[in-house]
């Protein structure tokens, strides 16, 4: 499952999650979760899909990074942390 996410094969990831929703937050040895992969790729659609399956945006990888810390996209950040995004827009 995580190898599919690492390869950005989001359609297959989605199919796997439909069959096995318990995979959504797996992180063996604190690897990047699927949400880490999508956020780092700045893939808005993939992040939205994973959040729909209840991906946890607060999970940290072995380097103690959350998906929010890996994205360079304001739109992805807005999905991961709506309160943070709203505050940024007020600044």
XYZ file of N, CA and C in Angstrom, residues 43-91:
147
model
N -0.148 17.252 -4.149
C -1.261 16.704 -4.921
C -2.573 16.937 -4.172
N -3.257 17.986 -4.547
C -4.490 18.393 -3.868
C -5.541 17.291 -3.906
N -5.758 16.699 -5.061
C -6.791 15.666 -5.196
C -6.474 14.445 -4.337
N -5.214 14.042 -4.310
C -4.835 12.875 -3.505
C -4.992 13.174 -2.017
N -4.578 14.360 -1.590
C -4.739 14.735 -0.183
C -6.220 14.728 0.194
N -7.050 15.317 -0.637
C -8.497 15.354 -0.356
C -9.064 13.939 -0.270
N -8.664 13.066 -1.170
C -9.148 11.689 -1.161
C -8.718 10.981 0.122
N -7.474 11.137 0.512
C -6.974 10.476 1.712
C -7.649 11.016 2.975
N -7.868 12.314 3.027
C -8.592 12.882 4.168
C -10.028 12.358 4.224
N -10.624 12.139 3.060
C -11.968 11.551 3.003
C -11.993 10.168 3.669
N -10.889 9.455 3.549
C -10.765 8.139 4.176
C -10.255 8.236 5.617
N -10.262 9.440 6.169
C -9.855 9.698 7.556
C -8.362 9.577 7.810
N -7.547 9.986 6.844
C -6.112 10.055 7.082
C -5.849 11.068 8.195
N -4.895 10.773 9.027
C -4.575 11.623 10.175
C -3.463 12.612 9.783
N -3.792 13.905 9.674
C -2.779 14.885 9.279
C -1.781 15.209 10.381
N -1.959 14.657 11.578
C -1.026 14.944 12.670
C 0.057 13.880 12.823
N -0.012 12.811 12.026
C 1.016 11.769 12.121
C 2.378 12.341 11.746
N 3.403 11.869 12.430
C 4.772 12.316 12.153
C 5.593 11.148 11.613
N 6.486 11.454 10.693
C 7.385 10.424 10.169
C 8.601 10.304 11.093
N 9.559 9.485 10.715
C 10.713 9.267 11.590
C 11.550 10.525 11.776
N 11.386 11.501 10.884
C 12.065 12.795 11.037
C 11.184 13.805 11.776
N 10.099 13.314 12.338
C 9.163 14.110 13.137
C 8.429 15.164 12.316
N 8.246 14.910 11.027
C 7.538 15.849 10.149
C 6.095 15.400 9.952
N 5.194 16.361 9.958
C 3.803 16.098 9.615
C 3.632 16.338 8.117
N 2.550 15.868 7.532
C 2.309 16.160 6.113
C 2.302 17.671 5.824
N 1.784 18.466 6.741
C 1.756 19.915 6.545
C 3.158 20.479 6.364
N 4.111 19.936 7.072
C 5.490 20.433 6.997
C 6.188 20.029 5.701
N 5.589 19.121 4.952
C 6.212 18.635 3.719
C 5.665 19.292 2.461
N 4.537 19.961 2.568
C 3.928 20.521 1.365
C 4.439 21.928 1.086
N 4.475 22.259 -0.188
C 4.791 23.615 -0.606
C 3.574 24.295 -1.198
N 2.435 23.652 -1.087
C 1.203 24.130 -1.696
C 0.266 24.704 -0.637
N -0.134 25.952 -0.818
C -1.086 26.553 0.113
C -2.412 25.805 0.069
N -2.816 25.345 -1.110
C -4.083 24.618 -1.236
C -4.045 23.301 -0.457
N -2.937 22.580 -0.551
C -2.786 21.343 0.227
C -2.764 21.682 1.714
N -2.021 22.707 2.093
C -1.952 23.117 3.498
C -3.337 23.480 4.015
N -4.146 24.095 3.176
C -5.505 24.470 3.566
C -6.361 23.247 3.870
N -6.136 22.174 3.137
C -6.866 20.931 3.406
C -6.377 20.273 4.696
N -5.086 20.327 4.913
C -4.491 19.663 6.076
C -4.744 20.423 7.376
N -4.777 21.737 7.296
C -4.923 22.569 8.499
C -5.759 23.795 8.171
N -7.075 23.636 8.049
C -7.931 24.756 7.651
C -7.811 25.983 8.560
N -7.622 25.768 9.865
C -7.510 26.898 10.785
C -6.242 27.695 10.497
N -5.136 26.998 10.252
C -3.869 27.646 9.930
C -4.014 28.454 8.646
N -4.639 27.867 7.640
C -4.809 28.542 6.355
C -5.652 29.802 6.503
N -6.710 29.717 7.289
C -7.563 30.888 7.505
C -6.772 32.000 8.185
N -5.946 31.651 9.144
C -5.118 32.651 9.836
C -4.117 33.272 8.869
N -3.529 32.461 7.992
C -2.562 32.984 7.018
C -3.207 33.970 6.072
N -4.444 33.717 5.699
C -5.136 34.617 4.790
C -5.482 35.937 5.455
N -5.636 35.914 6.785
C -5.936 37.162 7.505
C -4.710 38.046 7.644
N -3.520 37.446 7.561
C -2.278 38.217 7.751
C -1.978 39.135 6.593
